[in-house]
CSV table of N, CA and C in Angstrom, one decimal:
chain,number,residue,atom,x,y,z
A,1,UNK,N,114.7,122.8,160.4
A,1,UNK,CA,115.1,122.4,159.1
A,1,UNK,C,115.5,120.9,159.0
A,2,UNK,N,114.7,120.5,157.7
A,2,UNK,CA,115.2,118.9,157.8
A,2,UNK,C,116.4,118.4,157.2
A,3,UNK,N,117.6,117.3,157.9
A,3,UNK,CA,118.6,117.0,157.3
A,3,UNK,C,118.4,116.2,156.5
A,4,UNK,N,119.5,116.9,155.1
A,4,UNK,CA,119.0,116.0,153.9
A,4,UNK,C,120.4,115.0,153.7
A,5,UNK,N,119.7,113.8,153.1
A,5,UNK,CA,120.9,112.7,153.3
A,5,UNK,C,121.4,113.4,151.5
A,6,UNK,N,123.0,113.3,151.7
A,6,UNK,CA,123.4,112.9,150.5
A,6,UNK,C,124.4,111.7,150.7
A,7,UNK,N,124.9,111.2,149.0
A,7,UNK,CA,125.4,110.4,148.1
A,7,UNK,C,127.1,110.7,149.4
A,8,UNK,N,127.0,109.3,149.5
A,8,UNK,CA,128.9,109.1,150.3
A,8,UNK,C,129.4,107.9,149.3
A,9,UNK,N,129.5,107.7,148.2
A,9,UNK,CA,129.5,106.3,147.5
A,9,UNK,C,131.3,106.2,148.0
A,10,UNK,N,131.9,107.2,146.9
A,10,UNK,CA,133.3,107.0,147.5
A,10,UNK,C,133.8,106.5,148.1
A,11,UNK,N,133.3,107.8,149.8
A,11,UNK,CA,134.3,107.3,151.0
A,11,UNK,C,133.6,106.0,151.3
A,12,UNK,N,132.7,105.3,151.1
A,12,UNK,CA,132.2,104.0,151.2
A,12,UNK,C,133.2,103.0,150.7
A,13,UNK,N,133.2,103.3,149.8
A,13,UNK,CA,134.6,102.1,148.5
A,13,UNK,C,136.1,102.6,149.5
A,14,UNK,N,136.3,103.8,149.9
A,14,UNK,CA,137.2,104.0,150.5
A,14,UNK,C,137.9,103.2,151.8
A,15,UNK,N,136.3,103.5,152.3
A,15,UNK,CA,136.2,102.7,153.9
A,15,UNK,C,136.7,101.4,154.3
A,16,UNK,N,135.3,100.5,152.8
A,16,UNK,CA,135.4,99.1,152.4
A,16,UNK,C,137.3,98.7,152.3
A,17,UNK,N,137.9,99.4,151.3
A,17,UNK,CA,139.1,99.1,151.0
A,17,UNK,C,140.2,99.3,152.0
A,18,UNK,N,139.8,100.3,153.2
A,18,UNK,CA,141.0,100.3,154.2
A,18,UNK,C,140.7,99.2,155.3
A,19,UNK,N,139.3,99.0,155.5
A,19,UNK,CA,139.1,98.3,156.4
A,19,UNK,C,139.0,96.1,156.0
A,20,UNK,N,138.8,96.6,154.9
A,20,UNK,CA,138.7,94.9,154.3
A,20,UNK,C,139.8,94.9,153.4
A,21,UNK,N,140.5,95.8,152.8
A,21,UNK,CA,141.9,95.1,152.0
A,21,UNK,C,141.6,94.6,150.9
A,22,UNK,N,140.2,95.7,150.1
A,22,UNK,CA,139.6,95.2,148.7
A,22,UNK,C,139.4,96.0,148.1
A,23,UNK,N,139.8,96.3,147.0
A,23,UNK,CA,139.7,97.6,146.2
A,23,UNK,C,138.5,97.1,145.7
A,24,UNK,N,137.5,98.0,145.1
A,24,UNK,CA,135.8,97.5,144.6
A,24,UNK,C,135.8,99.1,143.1
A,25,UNK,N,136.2,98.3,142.2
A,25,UNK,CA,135.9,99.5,141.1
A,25,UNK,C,134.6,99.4,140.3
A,26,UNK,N,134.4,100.4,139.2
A,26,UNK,CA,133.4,100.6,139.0
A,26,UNK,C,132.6,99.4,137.7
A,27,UNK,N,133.7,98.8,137.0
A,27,UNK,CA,133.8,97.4,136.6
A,27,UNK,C,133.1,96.3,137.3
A,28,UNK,N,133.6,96.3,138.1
A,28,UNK,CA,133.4,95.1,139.5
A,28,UNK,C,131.9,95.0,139.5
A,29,UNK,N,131.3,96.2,140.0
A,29,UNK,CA,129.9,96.5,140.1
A,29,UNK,C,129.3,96.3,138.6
A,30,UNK,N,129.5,96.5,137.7
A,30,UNK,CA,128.8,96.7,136.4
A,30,UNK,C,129.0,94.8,136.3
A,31,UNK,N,129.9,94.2,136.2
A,31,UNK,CA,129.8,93.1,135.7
A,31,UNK,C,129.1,91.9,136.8
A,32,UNK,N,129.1,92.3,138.1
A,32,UNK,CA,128.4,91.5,138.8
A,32,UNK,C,127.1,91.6,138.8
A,33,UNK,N,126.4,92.7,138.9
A,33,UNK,CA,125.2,92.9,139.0
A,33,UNK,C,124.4,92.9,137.3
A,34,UNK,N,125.2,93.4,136.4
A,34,UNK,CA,124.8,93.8,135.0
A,34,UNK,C,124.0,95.2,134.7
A,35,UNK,N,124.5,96.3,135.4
A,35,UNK,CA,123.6,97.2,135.4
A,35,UNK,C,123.8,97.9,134.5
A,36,UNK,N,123.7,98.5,134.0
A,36,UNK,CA,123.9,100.0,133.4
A,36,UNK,C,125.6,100.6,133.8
A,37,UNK,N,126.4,100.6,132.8
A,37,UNK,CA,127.6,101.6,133.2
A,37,UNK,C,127.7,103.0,133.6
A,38,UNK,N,126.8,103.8,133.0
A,38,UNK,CA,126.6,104.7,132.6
A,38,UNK,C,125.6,105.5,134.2
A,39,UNK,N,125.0,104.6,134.5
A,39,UNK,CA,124.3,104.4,135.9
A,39,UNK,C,125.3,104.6,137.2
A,40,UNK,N,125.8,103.6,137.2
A,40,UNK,CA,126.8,103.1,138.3
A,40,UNK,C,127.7,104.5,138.0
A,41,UNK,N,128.5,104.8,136.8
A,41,UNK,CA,129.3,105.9,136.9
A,41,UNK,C,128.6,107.2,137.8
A,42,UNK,N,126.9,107.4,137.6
A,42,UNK,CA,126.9,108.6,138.0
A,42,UNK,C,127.0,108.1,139.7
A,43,UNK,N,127.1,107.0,140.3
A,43,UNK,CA,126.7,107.0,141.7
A,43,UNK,C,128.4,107.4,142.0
A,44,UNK,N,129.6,106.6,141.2
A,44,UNK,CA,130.7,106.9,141.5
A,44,UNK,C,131.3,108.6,142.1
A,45,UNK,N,130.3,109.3,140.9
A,45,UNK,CA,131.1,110.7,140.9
A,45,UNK,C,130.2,111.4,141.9
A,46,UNK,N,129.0,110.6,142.5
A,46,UNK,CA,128.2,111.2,143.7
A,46,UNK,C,126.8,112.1,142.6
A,47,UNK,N,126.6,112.0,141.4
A,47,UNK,CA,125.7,112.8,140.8
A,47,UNK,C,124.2,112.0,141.3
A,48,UNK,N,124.0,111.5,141.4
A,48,UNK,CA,122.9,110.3,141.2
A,48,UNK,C,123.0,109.5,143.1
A,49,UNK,N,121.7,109.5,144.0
A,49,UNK,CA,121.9,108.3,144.9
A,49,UNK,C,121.7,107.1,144.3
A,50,UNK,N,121.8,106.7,145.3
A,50,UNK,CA,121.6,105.2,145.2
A,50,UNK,C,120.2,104.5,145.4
A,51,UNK,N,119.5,104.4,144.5
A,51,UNK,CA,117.7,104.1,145.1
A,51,UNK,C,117.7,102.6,145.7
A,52,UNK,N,116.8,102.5,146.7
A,52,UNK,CA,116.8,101.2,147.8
A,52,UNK,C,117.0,99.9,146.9
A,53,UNK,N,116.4,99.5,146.1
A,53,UNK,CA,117.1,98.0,145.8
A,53,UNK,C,118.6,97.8,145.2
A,54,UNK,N,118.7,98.8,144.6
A,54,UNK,CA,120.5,99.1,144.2
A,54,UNK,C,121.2,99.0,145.6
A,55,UNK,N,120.8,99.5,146.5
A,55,UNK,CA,121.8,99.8,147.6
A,55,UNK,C,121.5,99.1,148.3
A,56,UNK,N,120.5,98.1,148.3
A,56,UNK,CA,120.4,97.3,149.4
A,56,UNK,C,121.3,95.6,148.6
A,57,UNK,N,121.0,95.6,147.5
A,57,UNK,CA,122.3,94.4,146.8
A,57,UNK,C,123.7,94.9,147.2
A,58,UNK,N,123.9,96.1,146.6
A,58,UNK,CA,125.1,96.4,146.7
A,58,UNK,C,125.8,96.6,148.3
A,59,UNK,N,125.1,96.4,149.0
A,59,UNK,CA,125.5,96.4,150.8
A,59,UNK,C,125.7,95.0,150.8
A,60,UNK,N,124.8,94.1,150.1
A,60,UNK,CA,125.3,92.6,150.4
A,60,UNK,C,126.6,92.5,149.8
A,61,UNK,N,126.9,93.0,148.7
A,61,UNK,CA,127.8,92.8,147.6
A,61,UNK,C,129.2,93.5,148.3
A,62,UNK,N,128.9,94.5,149.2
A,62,UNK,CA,130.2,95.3,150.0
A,62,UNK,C,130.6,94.8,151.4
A,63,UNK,N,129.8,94.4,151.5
A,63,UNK,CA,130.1,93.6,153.1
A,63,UNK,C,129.2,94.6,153.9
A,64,UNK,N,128.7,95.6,154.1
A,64,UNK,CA,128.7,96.8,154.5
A,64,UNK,C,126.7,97.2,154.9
A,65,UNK,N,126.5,98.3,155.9
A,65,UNK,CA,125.3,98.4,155.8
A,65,UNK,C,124.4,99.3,154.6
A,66,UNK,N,123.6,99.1,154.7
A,66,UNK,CA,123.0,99.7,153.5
A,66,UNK,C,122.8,101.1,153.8
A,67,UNK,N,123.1,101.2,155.0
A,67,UNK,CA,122.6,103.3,155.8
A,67,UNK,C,123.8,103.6,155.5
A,68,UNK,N,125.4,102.6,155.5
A,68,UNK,CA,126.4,103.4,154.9
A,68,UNK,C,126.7,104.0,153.6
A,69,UNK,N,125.4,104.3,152.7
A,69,UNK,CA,125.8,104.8,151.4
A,69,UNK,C,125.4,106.0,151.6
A,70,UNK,N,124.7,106.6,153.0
A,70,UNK,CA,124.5,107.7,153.0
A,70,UNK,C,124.8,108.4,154.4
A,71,UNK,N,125.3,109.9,154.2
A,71,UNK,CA,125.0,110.3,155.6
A,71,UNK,C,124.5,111.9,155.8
A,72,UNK,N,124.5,111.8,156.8
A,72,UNK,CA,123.6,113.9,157.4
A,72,UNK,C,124.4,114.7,156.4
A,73,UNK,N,123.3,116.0,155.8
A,73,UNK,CA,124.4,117.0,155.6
A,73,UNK,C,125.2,117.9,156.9
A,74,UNK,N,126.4,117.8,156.7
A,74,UNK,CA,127.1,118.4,157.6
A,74,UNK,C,128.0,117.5,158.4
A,75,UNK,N,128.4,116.5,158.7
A,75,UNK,CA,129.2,115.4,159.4
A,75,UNK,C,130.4,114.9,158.4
């Protein structure tokens, strides 16, 4: 059976904020990049991934790898 990646956006913002001492809300992202609010909200609540050029800015934008927006089901 193949493992399917899902959506970690949260504990990502989570991670980011314990480990670097920066809260990163959903604001933040909407006004740096200019995206869609309504977008960005669904990645917040985990409805929607993250498709590769979104997540590959937004890894520069978090300090962070871009494989960390996702992980195995089951882990």
């Amino acid at each position: 059976m193949e493992n399917k990646l899902i959506p970690r956006f949260m504990e990502l913002l989570d991670d980011i904020e314990r480990e670097q001492g920066r809260k990163i809300q959903q604001k933040d992202i909407v006004n740096h990049f200019g995206w869609d609010r309504k977008r960005v909200s669904a990645w917040f609540v985990g409805r929607n991934f993250i498709p590769y050029p979104e997540a590959w800015y937004l890894s520069k934008f978090l300090k962070c790898s871009m494989h960390d927006f996702y992980r195995e089901e089951g882990e």
